[in-house]
mmCIF file of C-alpha atoms in Angstrom:
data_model
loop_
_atom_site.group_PDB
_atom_site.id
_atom_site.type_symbol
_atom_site.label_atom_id
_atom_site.label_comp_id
_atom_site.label_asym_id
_atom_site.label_seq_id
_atom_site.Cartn_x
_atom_site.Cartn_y
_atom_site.Cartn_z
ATOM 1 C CA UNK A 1 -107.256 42.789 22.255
ATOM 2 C CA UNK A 2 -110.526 44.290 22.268
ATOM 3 C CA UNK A 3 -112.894 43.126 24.639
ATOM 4 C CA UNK A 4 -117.326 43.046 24.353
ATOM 5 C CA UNK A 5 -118.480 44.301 27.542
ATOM 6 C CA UNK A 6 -121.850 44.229 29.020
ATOM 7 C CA UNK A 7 -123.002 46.424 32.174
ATOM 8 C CA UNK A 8 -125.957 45.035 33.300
ATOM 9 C CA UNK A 9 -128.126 47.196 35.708
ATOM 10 C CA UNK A 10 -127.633 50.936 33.716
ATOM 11 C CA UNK A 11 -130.400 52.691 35.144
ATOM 12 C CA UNK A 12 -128.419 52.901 38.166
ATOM 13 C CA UNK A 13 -126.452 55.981 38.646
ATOM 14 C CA UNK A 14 -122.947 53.983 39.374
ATOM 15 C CA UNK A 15 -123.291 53.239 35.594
ATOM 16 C CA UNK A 16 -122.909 56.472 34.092
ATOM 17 C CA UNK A 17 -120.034 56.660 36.249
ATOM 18 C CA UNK A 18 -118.560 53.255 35.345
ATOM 19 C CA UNK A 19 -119.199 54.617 31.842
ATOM 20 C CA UNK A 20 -117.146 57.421 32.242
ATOM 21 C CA UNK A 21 -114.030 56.022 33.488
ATOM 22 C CA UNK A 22 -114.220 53.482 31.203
ATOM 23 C CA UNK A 23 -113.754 56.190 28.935
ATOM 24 C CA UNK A 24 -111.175 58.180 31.065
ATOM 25 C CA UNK A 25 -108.599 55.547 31.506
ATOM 26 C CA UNK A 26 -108.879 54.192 27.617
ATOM 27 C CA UNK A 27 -109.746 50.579 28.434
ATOM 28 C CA UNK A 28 -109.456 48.380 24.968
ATOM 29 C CA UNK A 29 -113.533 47.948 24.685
ATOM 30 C CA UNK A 30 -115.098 45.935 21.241
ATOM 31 C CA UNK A 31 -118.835 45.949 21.928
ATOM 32 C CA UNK A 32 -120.014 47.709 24.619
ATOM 33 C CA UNK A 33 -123.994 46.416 25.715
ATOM 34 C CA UNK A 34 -125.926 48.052 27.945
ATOM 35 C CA UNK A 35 -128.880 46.334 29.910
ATOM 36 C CA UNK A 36 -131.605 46.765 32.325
ATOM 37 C CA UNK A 37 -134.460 44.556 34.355
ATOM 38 C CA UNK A 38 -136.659 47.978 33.690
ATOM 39 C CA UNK A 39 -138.435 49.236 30.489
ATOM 40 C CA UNK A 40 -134.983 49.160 28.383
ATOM 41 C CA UNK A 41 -137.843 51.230 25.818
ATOM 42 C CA UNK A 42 -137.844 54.444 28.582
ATOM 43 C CA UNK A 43 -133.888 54.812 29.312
ATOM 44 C CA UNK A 44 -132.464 57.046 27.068
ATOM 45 C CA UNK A 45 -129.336 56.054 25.079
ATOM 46 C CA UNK A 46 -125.222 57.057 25.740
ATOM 47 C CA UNK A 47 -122.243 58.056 24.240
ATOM 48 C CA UNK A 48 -119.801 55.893 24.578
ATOM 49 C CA UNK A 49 -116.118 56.289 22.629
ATOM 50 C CA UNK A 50 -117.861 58.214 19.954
ATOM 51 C CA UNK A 51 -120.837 56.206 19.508
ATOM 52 C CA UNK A 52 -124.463 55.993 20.171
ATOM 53 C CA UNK A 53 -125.308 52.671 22.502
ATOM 54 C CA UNK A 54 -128.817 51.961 22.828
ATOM 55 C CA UNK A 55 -130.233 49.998 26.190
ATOM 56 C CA UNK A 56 -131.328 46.303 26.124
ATOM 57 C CA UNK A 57 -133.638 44.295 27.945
ATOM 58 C CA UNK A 58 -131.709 42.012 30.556
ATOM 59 C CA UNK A 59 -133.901 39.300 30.030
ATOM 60 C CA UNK A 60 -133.744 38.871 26.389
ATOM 61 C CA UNK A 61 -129.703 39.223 26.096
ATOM 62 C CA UNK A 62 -127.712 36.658 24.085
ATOM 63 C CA UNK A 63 -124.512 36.271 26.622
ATOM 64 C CA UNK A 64 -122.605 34.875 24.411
ATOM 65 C CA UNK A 65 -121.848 38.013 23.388
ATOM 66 C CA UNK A 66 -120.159 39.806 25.816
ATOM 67 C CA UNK A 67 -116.765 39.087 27.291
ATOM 68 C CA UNK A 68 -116.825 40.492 30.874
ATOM 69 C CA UNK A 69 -119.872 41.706 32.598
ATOM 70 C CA UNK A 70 -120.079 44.655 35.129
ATOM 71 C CA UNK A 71 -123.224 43.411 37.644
ATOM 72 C CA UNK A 72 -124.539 46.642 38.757
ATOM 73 C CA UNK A 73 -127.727 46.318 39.302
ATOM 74 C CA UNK A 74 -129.416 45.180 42.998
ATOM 75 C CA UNK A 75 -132.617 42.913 42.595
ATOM 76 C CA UNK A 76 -133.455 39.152 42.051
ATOM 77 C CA UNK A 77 -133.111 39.490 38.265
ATOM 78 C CA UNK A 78 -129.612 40.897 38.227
ATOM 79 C CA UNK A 79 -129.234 37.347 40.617
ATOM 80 C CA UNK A 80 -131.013 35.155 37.852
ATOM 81 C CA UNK A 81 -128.669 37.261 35.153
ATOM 82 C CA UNK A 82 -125.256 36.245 36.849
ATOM 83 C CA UNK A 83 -125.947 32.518 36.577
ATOM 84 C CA UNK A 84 -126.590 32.905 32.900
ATOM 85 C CA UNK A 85 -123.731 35.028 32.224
ATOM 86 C CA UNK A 86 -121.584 32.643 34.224
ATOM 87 C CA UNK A 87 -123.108 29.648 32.511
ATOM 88 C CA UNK A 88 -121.744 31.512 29.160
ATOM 89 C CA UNK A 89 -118.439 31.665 30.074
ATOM 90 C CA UNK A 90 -118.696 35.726 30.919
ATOM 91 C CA UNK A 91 -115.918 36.981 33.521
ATOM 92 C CA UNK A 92 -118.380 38.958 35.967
ATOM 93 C CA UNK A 93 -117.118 42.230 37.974
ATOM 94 C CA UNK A 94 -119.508 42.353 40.737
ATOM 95 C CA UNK A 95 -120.688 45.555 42.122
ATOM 96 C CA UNK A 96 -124.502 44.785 43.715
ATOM 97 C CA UNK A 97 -124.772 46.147 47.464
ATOM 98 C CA UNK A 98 -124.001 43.956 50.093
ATOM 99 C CA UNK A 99 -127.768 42.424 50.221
ATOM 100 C CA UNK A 100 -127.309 41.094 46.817
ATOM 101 C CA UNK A 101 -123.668 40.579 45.614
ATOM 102 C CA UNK A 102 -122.484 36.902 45.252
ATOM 103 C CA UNK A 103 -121.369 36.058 48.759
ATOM 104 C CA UNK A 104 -119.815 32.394 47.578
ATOM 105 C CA UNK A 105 -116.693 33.797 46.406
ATOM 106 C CA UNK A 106 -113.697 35.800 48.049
ATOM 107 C CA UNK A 107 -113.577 39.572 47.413
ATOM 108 C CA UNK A 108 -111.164 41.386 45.093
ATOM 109 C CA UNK A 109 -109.090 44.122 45.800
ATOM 110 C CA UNK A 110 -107.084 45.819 42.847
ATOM 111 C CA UNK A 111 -104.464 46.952 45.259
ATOM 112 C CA UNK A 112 -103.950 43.397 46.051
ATOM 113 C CA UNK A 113 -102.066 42.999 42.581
ATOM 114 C CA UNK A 114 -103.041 38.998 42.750
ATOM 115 C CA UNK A 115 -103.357 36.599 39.970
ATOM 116 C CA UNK A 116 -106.793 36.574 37.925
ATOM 117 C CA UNK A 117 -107.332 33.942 37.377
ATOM 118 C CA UNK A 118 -111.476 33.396 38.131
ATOM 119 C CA UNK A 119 -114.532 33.868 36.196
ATOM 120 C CA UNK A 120 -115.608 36.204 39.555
ATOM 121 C CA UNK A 121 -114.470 39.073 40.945
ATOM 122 C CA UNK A 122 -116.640 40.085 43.810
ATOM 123 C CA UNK A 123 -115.834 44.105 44.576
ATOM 124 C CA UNK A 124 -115.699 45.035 48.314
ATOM 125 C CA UNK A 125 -118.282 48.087 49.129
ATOM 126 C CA UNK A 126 -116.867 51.467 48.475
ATOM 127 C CA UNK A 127 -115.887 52.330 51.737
ATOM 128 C CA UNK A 128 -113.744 49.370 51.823
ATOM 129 C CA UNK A 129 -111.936 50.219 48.883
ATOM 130 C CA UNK A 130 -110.926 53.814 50.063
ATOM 131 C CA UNK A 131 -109.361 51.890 53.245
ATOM 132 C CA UNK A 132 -107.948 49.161 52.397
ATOM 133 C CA UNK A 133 -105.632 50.731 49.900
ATOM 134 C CA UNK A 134 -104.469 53.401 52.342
ATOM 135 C CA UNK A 135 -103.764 50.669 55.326
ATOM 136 C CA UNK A 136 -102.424 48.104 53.012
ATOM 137 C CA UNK A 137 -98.701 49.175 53.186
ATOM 138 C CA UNK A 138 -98.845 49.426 56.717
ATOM 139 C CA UNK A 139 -98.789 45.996 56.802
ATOM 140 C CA UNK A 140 -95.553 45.578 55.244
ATOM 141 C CA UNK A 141 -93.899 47.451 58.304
ATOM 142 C CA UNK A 142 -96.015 46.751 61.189
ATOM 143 C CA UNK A 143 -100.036 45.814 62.632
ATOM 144 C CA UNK A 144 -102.737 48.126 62.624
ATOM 145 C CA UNK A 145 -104.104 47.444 66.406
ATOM 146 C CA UNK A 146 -107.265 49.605 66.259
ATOM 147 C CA UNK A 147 -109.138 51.794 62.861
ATOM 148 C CA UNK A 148 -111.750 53.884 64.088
ATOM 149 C CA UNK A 149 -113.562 55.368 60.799
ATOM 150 C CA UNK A 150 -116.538 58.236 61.048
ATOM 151 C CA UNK A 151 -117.788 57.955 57.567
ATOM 152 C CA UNK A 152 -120.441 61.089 56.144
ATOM 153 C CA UNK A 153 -122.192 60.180 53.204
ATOM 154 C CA UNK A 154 -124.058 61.835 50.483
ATOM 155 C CA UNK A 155 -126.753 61.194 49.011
ATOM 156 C CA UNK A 156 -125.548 59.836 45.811
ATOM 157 C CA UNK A 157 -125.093 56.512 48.179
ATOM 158 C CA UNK A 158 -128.557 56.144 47.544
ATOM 159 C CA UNK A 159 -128.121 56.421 43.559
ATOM 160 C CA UNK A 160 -130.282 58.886 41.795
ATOM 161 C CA UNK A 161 -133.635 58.450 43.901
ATOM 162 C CA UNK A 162 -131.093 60.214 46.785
ATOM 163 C CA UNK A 163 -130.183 62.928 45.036
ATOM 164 C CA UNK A 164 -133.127 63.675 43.754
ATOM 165 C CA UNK A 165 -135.058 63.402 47.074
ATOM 166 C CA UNK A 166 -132.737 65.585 48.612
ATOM 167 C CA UNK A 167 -133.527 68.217 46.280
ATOM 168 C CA UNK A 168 -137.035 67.705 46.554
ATOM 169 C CA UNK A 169 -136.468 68.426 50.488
ATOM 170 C CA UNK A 170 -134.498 71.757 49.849
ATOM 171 C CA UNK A 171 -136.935 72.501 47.604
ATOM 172 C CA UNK A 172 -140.115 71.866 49.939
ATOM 173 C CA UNK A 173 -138.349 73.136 53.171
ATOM 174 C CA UNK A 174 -137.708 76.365 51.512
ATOM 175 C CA UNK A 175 -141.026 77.069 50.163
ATOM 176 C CA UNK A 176 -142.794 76.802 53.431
ATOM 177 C CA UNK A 177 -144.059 73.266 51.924
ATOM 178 C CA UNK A 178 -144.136 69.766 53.959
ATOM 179 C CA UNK A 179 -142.042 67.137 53.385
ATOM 180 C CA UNK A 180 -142.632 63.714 51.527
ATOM 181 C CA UNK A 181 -140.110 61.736 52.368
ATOM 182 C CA UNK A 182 -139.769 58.251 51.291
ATOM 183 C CA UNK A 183 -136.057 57.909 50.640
ATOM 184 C CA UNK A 184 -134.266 58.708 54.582
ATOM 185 C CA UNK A 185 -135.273 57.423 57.609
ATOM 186 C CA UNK A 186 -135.795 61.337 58.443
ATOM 187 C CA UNK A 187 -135.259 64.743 57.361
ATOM 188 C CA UNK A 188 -131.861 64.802 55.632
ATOM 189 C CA UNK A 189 -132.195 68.705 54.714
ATOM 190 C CA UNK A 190 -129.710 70.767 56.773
ATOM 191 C CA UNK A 191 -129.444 67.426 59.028
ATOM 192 C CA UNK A 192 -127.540 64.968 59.820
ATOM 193 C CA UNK A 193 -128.982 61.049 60.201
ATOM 194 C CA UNK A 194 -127.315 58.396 61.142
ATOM 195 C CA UNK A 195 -126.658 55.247 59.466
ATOM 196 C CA UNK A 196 -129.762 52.543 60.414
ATOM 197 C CA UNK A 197 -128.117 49.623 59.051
ATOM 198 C CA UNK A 198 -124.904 48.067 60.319
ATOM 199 C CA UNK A 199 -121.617 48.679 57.874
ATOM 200 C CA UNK A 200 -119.609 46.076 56.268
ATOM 201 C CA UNK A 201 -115.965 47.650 56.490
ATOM 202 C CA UNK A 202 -114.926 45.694 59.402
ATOM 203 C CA UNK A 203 -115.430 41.894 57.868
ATOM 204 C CA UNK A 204 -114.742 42.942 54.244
ATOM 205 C CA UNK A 205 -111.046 44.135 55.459
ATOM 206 C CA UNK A 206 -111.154 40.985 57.662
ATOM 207 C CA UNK A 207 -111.481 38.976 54.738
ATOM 208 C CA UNK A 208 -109.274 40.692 52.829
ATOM 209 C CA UNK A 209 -106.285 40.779 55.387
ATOM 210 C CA UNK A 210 -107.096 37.312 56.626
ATOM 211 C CA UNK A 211 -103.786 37.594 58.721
ATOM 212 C CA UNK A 212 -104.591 41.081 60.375
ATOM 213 C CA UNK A 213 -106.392 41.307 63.430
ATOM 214 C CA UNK A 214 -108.090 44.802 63.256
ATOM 215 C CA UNK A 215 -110.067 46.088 65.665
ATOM 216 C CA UNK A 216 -112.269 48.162 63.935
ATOM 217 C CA UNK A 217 -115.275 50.709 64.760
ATOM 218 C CA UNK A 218 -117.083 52.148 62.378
ATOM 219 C CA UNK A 219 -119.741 55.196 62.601
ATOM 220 C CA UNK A 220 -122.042 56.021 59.858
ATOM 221 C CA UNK A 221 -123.624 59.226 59.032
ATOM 222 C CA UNK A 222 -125.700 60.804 56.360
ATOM 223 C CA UNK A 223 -124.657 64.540 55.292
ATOM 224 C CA UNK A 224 -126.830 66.620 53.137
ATOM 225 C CA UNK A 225 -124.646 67.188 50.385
ATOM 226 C CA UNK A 226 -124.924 65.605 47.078
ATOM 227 C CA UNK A 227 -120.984 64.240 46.120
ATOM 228 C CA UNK A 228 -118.518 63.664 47.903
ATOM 229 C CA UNK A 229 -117.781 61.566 51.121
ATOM 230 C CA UNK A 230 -116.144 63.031 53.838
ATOM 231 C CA UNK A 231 -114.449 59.906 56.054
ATOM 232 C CA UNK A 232 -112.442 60.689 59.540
ATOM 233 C CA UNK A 233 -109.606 57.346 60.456
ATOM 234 C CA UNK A 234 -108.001 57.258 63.676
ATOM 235 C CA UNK A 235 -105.386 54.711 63.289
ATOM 236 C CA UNK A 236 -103.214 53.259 66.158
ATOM 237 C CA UNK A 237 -100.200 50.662 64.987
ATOM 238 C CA UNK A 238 -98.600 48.042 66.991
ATOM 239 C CA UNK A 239 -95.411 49.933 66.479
ATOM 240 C CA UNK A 240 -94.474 53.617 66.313
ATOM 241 C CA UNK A 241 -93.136 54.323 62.727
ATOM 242 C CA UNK A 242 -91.037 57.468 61.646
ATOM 243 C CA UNK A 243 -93.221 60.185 60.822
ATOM 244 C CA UNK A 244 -91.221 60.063 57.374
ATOM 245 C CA UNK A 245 -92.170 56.866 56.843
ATOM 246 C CA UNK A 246 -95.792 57.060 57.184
ATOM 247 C CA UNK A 247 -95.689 60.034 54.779
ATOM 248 C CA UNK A 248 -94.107 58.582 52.004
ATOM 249 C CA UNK A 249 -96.440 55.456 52.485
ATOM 250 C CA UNK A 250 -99.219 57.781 51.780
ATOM 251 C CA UNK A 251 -97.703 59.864 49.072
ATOM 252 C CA UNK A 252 -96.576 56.429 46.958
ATOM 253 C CA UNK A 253 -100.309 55.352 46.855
ATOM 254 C CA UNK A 254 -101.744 55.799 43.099
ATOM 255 C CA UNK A 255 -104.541 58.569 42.921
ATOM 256 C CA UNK A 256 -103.844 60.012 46.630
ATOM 257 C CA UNK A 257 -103.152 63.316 47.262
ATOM 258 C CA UNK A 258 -101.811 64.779 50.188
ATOM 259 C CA UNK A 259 -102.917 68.527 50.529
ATOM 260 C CA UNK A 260 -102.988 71.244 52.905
ATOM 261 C CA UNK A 261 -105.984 73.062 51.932
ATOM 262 C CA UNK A 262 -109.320 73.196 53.240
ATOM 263 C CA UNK A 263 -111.130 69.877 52.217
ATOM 264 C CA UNK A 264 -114.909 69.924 51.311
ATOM 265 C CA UNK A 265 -117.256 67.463 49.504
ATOM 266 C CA UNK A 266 -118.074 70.594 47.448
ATOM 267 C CA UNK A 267 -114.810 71.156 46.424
ATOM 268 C CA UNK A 268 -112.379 67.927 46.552
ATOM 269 C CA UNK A 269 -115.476 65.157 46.112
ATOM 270 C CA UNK A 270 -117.171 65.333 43.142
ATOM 271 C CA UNK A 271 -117.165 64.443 39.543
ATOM 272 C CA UNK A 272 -113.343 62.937 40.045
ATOM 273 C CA UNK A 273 -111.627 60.127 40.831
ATOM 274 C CA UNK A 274 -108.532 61.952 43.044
ATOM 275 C CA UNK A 275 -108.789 60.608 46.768
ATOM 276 C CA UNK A 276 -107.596 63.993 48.895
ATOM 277 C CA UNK A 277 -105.905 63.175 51.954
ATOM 278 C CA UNK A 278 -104.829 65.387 55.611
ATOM 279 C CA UNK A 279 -102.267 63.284 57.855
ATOM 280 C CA UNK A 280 -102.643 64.804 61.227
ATOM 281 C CA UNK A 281 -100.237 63.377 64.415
ATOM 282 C CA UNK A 282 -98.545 64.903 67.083
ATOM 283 C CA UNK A 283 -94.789 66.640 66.834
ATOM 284 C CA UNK A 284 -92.776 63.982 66.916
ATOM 285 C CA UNK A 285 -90.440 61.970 65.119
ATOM 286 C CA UNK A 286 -92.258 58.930 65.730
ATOM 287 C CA UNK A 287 -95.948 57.847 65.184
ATOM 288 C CA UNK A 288 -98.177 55.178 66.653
ATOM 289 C CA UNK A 289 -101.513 57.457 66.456
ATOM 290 C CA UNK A 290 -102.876 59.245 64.170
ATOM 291 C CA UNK A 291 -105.431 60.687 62.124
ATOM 292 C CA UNK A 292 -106.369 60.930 58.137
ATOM 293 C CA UNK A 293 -108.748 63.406 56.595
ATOM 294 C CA UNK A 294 -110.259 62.103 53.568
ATOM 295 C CA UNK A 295 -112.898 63.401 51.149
ATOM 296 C CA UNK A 296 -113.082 61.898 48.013
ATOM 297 C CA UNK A 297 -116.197 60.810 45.297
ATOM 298 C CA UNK A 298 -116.468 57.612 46.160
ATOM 299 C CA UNK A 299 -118.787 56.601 43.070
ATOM 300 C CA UNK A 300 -115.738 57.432 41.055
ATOM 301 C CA UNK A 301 -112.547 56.453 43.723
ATOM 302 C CA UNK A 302 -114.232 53.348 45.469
ATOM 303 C CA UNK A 303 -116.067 50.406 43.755
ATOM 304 C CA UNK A 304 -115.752 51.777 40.261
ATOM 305 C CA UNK A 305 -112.464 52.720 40.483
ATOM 306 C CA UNK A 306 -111.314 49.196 41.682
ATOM 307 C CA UNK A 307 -113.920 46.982 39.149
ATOM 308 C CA UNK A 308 -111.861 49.452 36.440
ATOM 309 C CA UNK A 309 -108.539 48.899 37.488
ATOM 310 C CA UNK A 310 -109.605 44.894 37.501
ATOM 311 C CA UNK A 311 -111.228 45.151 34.035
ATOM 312 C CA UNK A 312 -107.407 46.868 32.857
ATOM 313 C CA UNK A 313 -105.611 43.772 34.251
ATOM 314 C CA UNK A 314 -107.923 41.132 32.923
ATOM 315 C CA UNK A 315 -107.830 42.812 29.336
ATOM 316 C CA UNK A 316 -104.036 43.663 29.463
ATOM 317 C CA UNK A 317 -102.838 40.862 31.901
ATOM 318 C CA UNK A 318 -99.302 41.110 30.491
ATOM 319 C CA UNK A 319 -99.336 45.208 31.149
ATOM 320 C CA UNK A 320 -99.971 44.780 34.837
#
């Protein structure tokens, strides 16, 4: 059956994503609402499954009218909306950064194939997404004693303020012109910054894989490219595995491609939702270290791609 869906927080770039595979994967939608905490007057209207859908004001919506309710957007108001939409007897997808997404209930994985049975299903950040569903079959064979992930960003972490800024840099630098930065902590233009604030991948896979002691280190860095996220794991296991093994681990896992060309952001991270993976070890037959080379568009292959997946069990529970 058909299902009314609200996204509430559109002006933020994940949205047009969302939007998109929404579209892509053919998920049974009735009413689709879009709404925003900004002038819902100055964002234009979309296309969605042949039809014109024009933005709402968050604070004005009737909840009884949507179904299930993708919480996108990261300020107090998107808060004040979840506890109506809950009180309404909404199922709520929620994809809010860290700072603001509802830290009272567990997270949700996709991957995880569990029961839905809640009213809340709290996504895990993007970055947790990508690695948890690569590590997760590892754990049918052995432990994972130490992930060490170097993660380079673009700017399209930052929504569309980043990518915008970005190109304001390029522009600027080029031209001779200073800089007016008030995006990144510093020049991001042919730089690279690090991270400032601390990354949640280690407790989000904690909580996830409650039984799993992973040590896990985690380096942050912002590239300046646009798309795409380029992510480096070193990954040692309690027990050597066949080199066989580990392979077809990786090739079973939905959307993952194991290649052996040249992987860029430019090329293999943007605009899809295809993870592209390198396995790299030593010659042998078997493996207790090794290392992945990912790059992937992780607005399509990490949150989005797991609240979707969620949304396709909750409206076709008997399908999955």
């Amino acid at each position: 059956m058909p299902m009314n869906i609200a996204v509430a927080g559109s002006e933020e770039l994940i949205s047009e994503n969302l939007l998109e595979l929404l579209q892509e994967r053919e998920l049974s939608v009735g009413k689709l609402f879009l709404l925003t905490a900004q002038d819902a007057e100055d964002q234009e209207s979309v296309r969605f499954n042949n039809q014109t859908v024009y933005v709402q004001d968050l604070e004005s919506f009737d909840w009884s009218q949507a179904e299930l309710v993708f919480l996108v957007g990261n300020s107090d108001e998107y808060a004040a909306a979840f506890d109506r939409a809950l009180h309404s007897g909404c199922k709520i997808i929620d994809l809010r950064s860290a700072a603001f997404k509802a830290s009272s209930y567990g997270l949700s994985l996709f991957a995880k194939k569990e029961e839905l049975e809640s009213a809340v299903y709290v996504s895990p950040s993007d970055l947790t997404v990508l690695m948890a569903q690569i590590i997760q079959p590892f754990f049918e064979e052995t432990a994972i004693s130490q992930l060490n992930v170097v993660a380079l960003k673009p700017v399209s972490a930052y929504g569309k303020k980043g990518t915008e800024a970005l190109a304001r840099e390029i522009a600027h630098l080029m031209n001779g012109r200073p800089l007016e930065n008030t995006v990144f902590p510093a020049q991001l233009a042919f730089n690279i910054v690090p991270e400032q604030h601390k990354s949640c991948l280690a407790p989000e896979l904690q909580q996830l894989f409650p039984e799993e002691k992973i040590n896990t280190t985690v380096t942050l860095l912002q590239a300046p490219v646009f798309y795409g996220t380029t992510v480096i794991a070193d990954i040692v296991l309690e027990d050597a595995l066949p080199k066989e093994v580990i392979t077809k681990m990786l090739v079973s896992l939905n959307d993952i491609e194991l290649s052996d060309e040249l992987l860029t952001p430019v090329t293999h991270g943007s605009n899809q939702s295809k993870i592209y993976l390198q396995f790299i070890s030593d010659e042998q037959a078997e493996i207790q270290t090794f290392r992945l080379y990912i790059v992937t568009d992780l607005l399509r292959s990490g949150r989005i791609r797991n609240a979707v997946s969620l949304a396709e069990q909750l409206v076709n529970p008997v399908m999955h």
